[in-house]
Amino acid sequence: MTGAFLAGLVAGYGVAIPVGAIAILILGLSARTTFRVGAAAALAVATADGLYAVVAVLGGAGLAGIIAPVAGPLRVVAAVVLLGLAGHGLWRAWSAHRSQRPPTAREGGGMSTPGRAYAALLGLTLLNPMTVLYFTALVLGRRDTADSGVAPVALFVAGVFLASASWQLVIAGGGTVVGRALTGPRGRLVTGLASSALIAALAVAALLPG
């Protein structure tokens, strides 16, 4: 069971670490309003990641019996998808670094309260289809998550949520100085490389017998 929780933590950090428009929006909200507003936005992103993880786990568990005869090839496919996502993240981070153009985000004029910030960021994050693709590929590549009972599934989702929430809250509480460091060209490159490395490691783990 501990393995499922740790897998959730790694998966959560893998999807949360890259600094992009959502992170800039959270930073801007914290800077222009209060930490409470920024924290609400951060928890909304973590909620969306957790919901996508639940969808992926439930879908993977439901398909487990049907796809058992092709479980081996499916693990390879899952690993290939994860490697593709890692490569895409690496390319995006390197391209942004080369162009020296920071990601853009809309001003959060209507998100001046925690409730509004939570609702807005939840909706924005749920619009990202790459997140559910990432979690689905990861879950289907892990037998201990896709084929186990309620407790391992709950621990995996909890790990995803806690990892995402902790990182987004760091972004929210970082302040203007830390925000500049994380969203500058070098900071975006480092976080992009770190995320791609985590996802690639998960792809390798999906190929290992477990």
mmCIF file of C-alpha atoms in Angstrom:
data_model
loop_
_atom_site.group_PDB
_atom_site.id
_atom_site.type_symbol
_atom_site.label_atom_id
_atom_site.label_comp_id
_atom_site.label_asym_id
_atom_site.label_seq_id
_atom_site.Cartn_x
_atom_site.Cartn_y
_atom_site.Cartn_z
ATOM 1 C CA MET A 1 0.000 0.000 0.000
ATOM 2 C CA THR A 2 2.892 2.325 0.726
ATOM 3 C CA GLY A 3 4.046 1.756 -2.842
ATOM 4 C CA ALA A 4 0.715 3.021 -4.199
ATOM 5 C CA PHE A 5 0.973 6.198 -2.112
ATOM 6 C CA LEU A 6 4.576 6.825 -3.178
ATOM 7 C CA ALA A 7 3.589 6.189 -6.798
ATOM 8 C CA GLY A 8 0.871 8.806 -6.404
ATOM 9 C CA LEU A 9 3.356 11.294 -4.970
ATOM 10 C CA VAL A 10 5.770 10.797 -7.863
ATOM 11 C CA ALA A 11 2.946 11.006 -10.402
ATOM 12 C CA GLY A 12 1.563 14.142 -8.783
ATOM 13 C CA TYR A 13 4.897 15.920 -8.793
ATOM 14 C CA GLY A 14 5.515 14.791 -12.360
ATOM 15 C CA VAL A 15 2.400 16.565 -13.594
ATOM 16 C CA ALA A 16 2.595 19.561 -11.214
ATOM 17 C CA ILE A 17 6.226 20.670 -11.378
ATOM 18 C CA PRO A 18 6.342 22.361 -14.826
ATOM 19 C CA VAL A 19 5.873 26.124 -14.423
ATOM 20 C CA GLY A 20 3.464 27.490 -17.010
ATOM 21 C CA ALA A 21 0.510 29.831 -17.378
ATOM 22 C CA ILE A 22 -1.453 28.300 -14.468
ATOM 23 C CA ALA A 23 1.496 28.718 -12.103
ATOM 24 C CA ILE A 24 1.912 32.328 -13.214
ATOM 25 C CA LEU A 25 -1.792 32.910 -12.607
ATOM 26 C CA ILE A 26 -1.486 31.508 -9.069
ATOM 27 C CA LEU A 27 1.570 33.664 -8.419
ATOM 28 C CA GLY A 28 -0.225 36.740 -9.729
ATOM 29 C CA LEU A 29 -3.285 36.094 -7.594
ATOM 30 C CA SER A 30 -1.145 35.750 -4.461
ATOM 31 C CA ALA A 31 0.788 38.908 -5.283
ATOM 32 C CA ARG A 32 -2.233 41.061 -6.149
ATOM 33 C CA THR A 33 -4.643 39.784 -3.473
ATOM 34 C CA THR A 34 -3.811 37.564 -0.485
ATOM 35 C CA PHE A 35 -2.227 34.206 0.186
ATOM 36 C CA ARG A 36 -5.702 32.811 0.928
ATOM 37 C CA VAL A 37 -6.774 33.539 -2.639
ATOM 38 C CA GLY A 38 -3.567 32.059 -4.037
ATOM 39 C CA ALA A 39 -3.904 28.994 -1.822
ATOM 40 C CA ALA A 40 -7.502 28.460 -2.960
ATOM 41 C CA ALA A 41 -6.312 28.577 -6.573
ATOM 42 C CA ALA A 42 -3.504 26.147 -5.740
ATOM 43 C CA LEU A 43 -5.902 23.687 -4.115
ATOM 44 C CA ALA A 44 -8.193 23.923 -7.143
ATOM 45 C CA VAL A 45 -5.352 22.745 -9.388
ATOM 46 C CA ALA A 46 -4.620 19.899 -6.972
ATOM 47 C CA THR A 47 -8.324 18.981 -6.931
ATOM 48 C CA ALA A 48 -8.376 18.758 -10.717
ATOM 49 C CA ASP A 49 -5.277 16.547 -10.691
ATOM 50 C CA GLY A 50 -6.900 14.332 -8.062
ATOM 51 C CA LEU A 51 -10.131 14.070 -10.056
ATOM 52 C CA TYR A 52 -8.226 13.095 -13.185
ATOM 53 C CA ALA A 53 -6.330 10.485 -11.171
ATOM 54 C CA VAL A 54 -9.648 9.046 -9.898
ATOM 55 C CA VAL A 55 -11.039 8.869 -13.432
ATOM 56 C CA ALA A 56 -7.889 7.166 -14.669
ATOM 57 C CA VAL A 57 -7.794 4.666 -11.797
ATOM 58 C CA LEU A 58 -11.479 3.757 -12.057
ATOM 59 C CA GLY A 59 -11.227 3.379 -15.806
ATOM 60 C CA GLY A 60 -8.072 1.329 -15.534
ATOM 61 C CA ALA A 61 -9.563 -0.931 -12.877
ATOM 62 C CA GLY A 62 -12.707 -1.485 -14.926
ATOM 63 C CA LEU A 63 -10.693 -2.447 -17.983
ATOM 64 C CA ALA A 64 -8.265 -4.691 -16.096
ATOM 65 C CA GLY A 65 -10.228 -7.925 -16.556
ATOM 66 C CA ILE A 66 -10.940 -7.262 -20.218
ATOM 67 C CA ILE A 67 -7.367 -6.436 -21.156
ATOM 68 C CA ALA A 68 -5.670 -9.128 -19.035
ATOM 69 C CA PRO A 69 -4.674 -11.219 -22.106
ATOM 70 C CA VAL A 70 -2.785 -8.233 -23.542
ATOM 71 C CA ALA A 71 -1.460 -6.869 -20.254
ATOM 72 C CA GLY A 72 2.163 -7.189 -21.335
ATOM 73 C CA PRO A 73 1.838 -5.259 -24.610
ATOM 74 C CA LEU A 74 -0.373 -2.699 -22.858
ATOM 75 C CA ARG A 75 2.385 -1.976 -20.351
ATOM 76 C CA VAL A 76 4.707 -1.308 -23.276
ATOM 77 C CA VAL A 77 2.133 1.013 -24.856
ATOM 78 C CA ALA A 78 1.711 2.825 -21.536
ATOM 79 C CA ALA A 79 5.474 3.256 -21.258
ATOM 80 C CA VAL A 80 5.643 4.599 -24.829
ATOM 81 C CA VAL A 81 2.884 7.123 -24.082
ATOM 82 C CA LEU A 82 4.676 8.259 -20.929
ATOM 83 C CA LEU A 83 7.958 8.610 -22.812
ATOM 84 C CA GLY A 84 6.111 10.639 -25.443
ATOM 85 C CA LEU A 85 4.755 12.949 -22.758
ATOM 86 C CA ALA A 86 8.240 13.267 -21.259
ATOM 87 C CA GLY A 87 9.662 14.119 -24.675
ATOM 88 C CA HIS A 88 6.911 16.634 -25.323
ATOM 89 C CA GLY A 89 7.567 18.308 -21.971
ATOM 90 C CA LEU A 90 11.286 18.402 -22.670
ATOM 91 C CA TRP A 91 10.728 19.916 -26.128
ATOM 92 C CA ARG A 92 8.314 22.514 -24.729
ATOM 93 C CA ALA A 93 10.714 23.503 -21.940
ATOM 94 C CA TRP A 94 13.666 23.771 -24.347
ATOM 95 C CA SER A 95 11.637 25.731 -26.923
ATOM 96 C CA ALA A 96 10.472 28.206 -24.280
ATOM 97 C CA HIS A 97 14.041 28.561 -23.052
ATOM 98 C CA ARG A 98 15.351 29.188 -26.572
ATOM 99 C CA SER A 99 12.644 31.724 -27.409
ATOM 100 C CA GLN A 100 13.008 33.467 -24.033
ATOM 101 C CA ARG A 101 9.251 34.062 -24.044
ATOM 102 C CA PRO A 102 7.533 33.474 -20.693
ATOM 103 C CA PRO A 103 4.187 31.660 -20.715
ATOM 104 C CA THR A 104 1.223 33.999 -20.613
ATOM 105 C CA ALA A 105 -1.806 33.971 -18.382
ATOM 106 C CA ARG A 106 -4.883 36.140 -18.210
ATOM 107 C CA GLU A 107 -5.208 38.628 -15.432
ATOM 108 C CA GLY A 108 -7.393 37.278 -12.644
ATOM 109 C CA GLY A 109 -9.555 40.357 -12.161
ATOM 110 C CA GLY A 110 -12.666 38.380 -11.258
ATOM 111 C CA MET A 111 -10.859 36.013 -8.895
ATOM 112 C CA SER A 112 -10.404 38.282 -5.918
ATOM 113 C CA THR A 113 -11.989 35.881 -3.398
ATOM 114 C CA PRO A 114 -10.939 32.329 -2.464
ATOM 115 C CA GLY A 115 -14.225 30.868 -3.738
ATOM 116 C CA ARG A 116 -13.995 32.540 -7.135
ATOM 117 C CA ALA A 117 -10.330 31.698 -7.478
ATOM 118 C CA TYR A 118 -11.001 28.042 -6.650
ATOM 119 C CA ALA A 119 -13.848 27.733 -9.154
ATOM 120 C CA ALA A 120 -11.959 29.501 -11.933
ATOM 121 C CA LEU A 121 -8.719 27.530 -11.544
ATOM 122 C CA LEU A 122 -10.590 24.239 -11.207
ATOM 123 C CA GLY A 123 -12.306 24.889 -14.529
ATOM 124 C CA LEU A 124 -9.116 26.019 -16.254
ATOM 125 C CA THR A 125 -7.139 22.991 -15.099
ATOM 126 C CA LEU A 126 -9.880 20.512 -16.020
ATOM 127 C CA LEU A 127 -9.656 21.780 -19.604
ATOM 128 C CA ASN A 128 -6.193 20.218 -19.992
ATOM 129 C CA PRO A 129 -6.600 16.800 -21.693
ATOM 130 C CA MET A 130 -2.906 15.979 -21.302
ATOM 131 C CA THR A 131 -3.426 15.452 -17.564
ATOM 132 C CA VAL A 132 -5.954 12.629 -17.901
ATOM 133 C CA LEU A 133 -3.865 11.048 -20.679
ATOM 134 C CA TYR A 134 -0.845 11.116 -18.379
ATOM 135 C CA PHE A 135 -2.638 9.498 -15.441
ATOM 136 C CA THR A 136 -4.417 6.919 -17.603
ATOM 137 C CA ALA A 137 -1.152 5.785 -19.174
ATOM 138 C CA LEU A 138 0.502 5.642 -15.761
ATOM 139 C CA VAL A 139 -2.293 3.703 -14.061
ATOM 140 C CA LEU A 140 -2.589 1.157 -16.865
ATOM 141 C CA GLY A 141 1.155 0.666 -16.676
ATOM 142 C CA ARG A 142 1.055 -0.225 -12.982
ATOM 143 C CA ARG A 143 -0.578 -3.516 -11.955
ATOM 144 C CA ASP A 144 -0.524 -2.654 -8.248
ATOM 145 C CA THR A 145 -2.659 0.434 -8.875
ATOM 146 C CA ALA A 146 -4.994 -0.764 -11.600
ATOM 147 C CA ASP A 147 -5.723 -4.226 -10.194
ATOM 148 C CA SER A 148 -5.865 -3.615 -6.431
ATOM 149 C CA GLY A 149 -8.655 -2.817 -4.023
ATOM 150 C CA VAL A 150 -10.063 0.402 -2.700
ATOM 151 C CA ALA A 151 -7.250 1.186 -0.239
ATOM 152 C CA PRO A 152 -4.335 1.240 -2.736
ATOM 153 C CA VAL A 153 -6.441 3.257 -5.174
ATOM 154 C CA ALA A 154 -7.324 5.773 -2.450
ATOM 155 C CA LEU A 155 -3.669 6.005 -1.403
ATOM 156 C CA PHE A 156 -2.567 6.591 -4.998
ATOM 157 C CA VAL A 157 -5.107 9.388 -5.472
ATOM 158 C CA ALA A 158 -4.178 10.869 -2.074
ATOM 159 C CA GLY A 159 -0.524 10.879 -3.099
ATOM 160 C CA VAL A 160 -1.374 12.662 -6.353
ATOM 161 C CA PHE A 161 -3.434 15.285 -4.526
ATOM 162 C CA LEU A 162 -0.866 15.896 -1.776
ATOM 163 C CA ALA A 163 2.007 16.199 -4.238
ATOM 164 C CA SER A 164 0.116 18.590 -6.490
ATOM 165 C CA ALA A 165 -1.224 20.617 -3.550
ATOM 166 C CA SER A 166 2.183 20.931 -1.881
ATOM 167 C CA TRP A 167 3.844 22.160 -5.067
ATOM 168 C CA GLN A 168 1.057 24.591 -5.980
ATOM 169 C CA LEU A 169 1.029 25.968 -2.419
ATOM 170 C CA VAL A 170 4.782 26.561 -2.679
ATOM 171 C CA ILE A 171 4.081 28.518 -5.866
ATOM 172 C CA ALA A 172 1.307 30.479 -4.136
ATOM 173 C CA GLY A 173 3.441 31.262 -1.096
ATOM 174 C CA GLY A 174 6.679 31.910 -2.937
ATOM 175 C CA GLY A 175 6.087 35.602 -3.307
ATOM 176 C CA THR A 176 7.368 37.963 -5.949
ATOM 177 C CA VAL A 177 11.092 37.177 -5.566
ATOM 178 C CA VAL A 178 10.752 33.395 -5.725
ATOM 179 C CA GLY A 179 8.128 33.788 -8.422
ATOM 180 C CA ARG A 180 10.586 35.596 -10.686
ATOM 181 C CA ALA A 181 13.170 32.868 -10.157
ATOM 182 C CA LEU A 182 10.750 30.046 -10.959
ATOM 183 C CA THR A 183 9.158 31.680 -13.986
ATOM 184 C CA GLY A 184 12.329 33.037 -15.556
ATOM 185 C CA PRO A 185 13.880 31.275 -18.553
ATOM 186 C CA ARG A 186 16.323 29.228 -16.479
ATOM 187 C CA GLY A 187 13.743 28.310 -13.851
ATOM 188 C CA ARG A 188 11.267 27.095 -16.474
ATOM 189 C CA LEU A 189 13.982 25.028 -18.148
ATOM 190 C CA VAL A 190 15.025 23.376 -14.877
ATOM 191 C CA THR A 191 11.454 22.559 -13.817
ATOM 192 C CA GLY A 192 10.637 21.269 -17.302
ATOM 193 C CA LEU A 193 13.686 18.996 -17.280
ATOM 194 C CA ALA A 194 12.860 17.752 -13.775
ATOM 195 C CA SER A 195 9.276 16.918 -14.747
ATOM 196 C CA SER A 196 10.358 15.134 -17.940
ATOM 197 C CA ALA A 197 12.876 13.108 -15.945
ATOM 198 C CA LEU A 198 10.174 12.036 -13.457
ATOM 199 C CA ILE A 199 7.795 10.996 -16.229
ATOM 200 C CA ALA A 200 10.552 9.098 -18.063
ATOM 201 C CA ALA A 201 11.417 7.275 -14.819
ATOM 202 C CA LEU A 202 7.751 6.295 -14.461
ATOM 203 C CA ALA A 203 7.804 4.949 -18.029
ATOM 204 C CA VAL A 204 10.796 2.766 -17.212
ATOM 205 C CA ALA A 205 9.083 1.563 -14.026
ATOM 206 C CA ALA A 206 6.019 0.540 -16.089
ATOM 207 C CA LEU A 207 8.224 -1.835 -18.076
ATOM 208 C CA LEU A 208 9.724 -3.498 -15.022
ATOM 209 C CA PRO A 209 8.063 -6.613 -13.595
ATOM 210 C CA GLY A 210 6.111 -5.803 -10.496
#
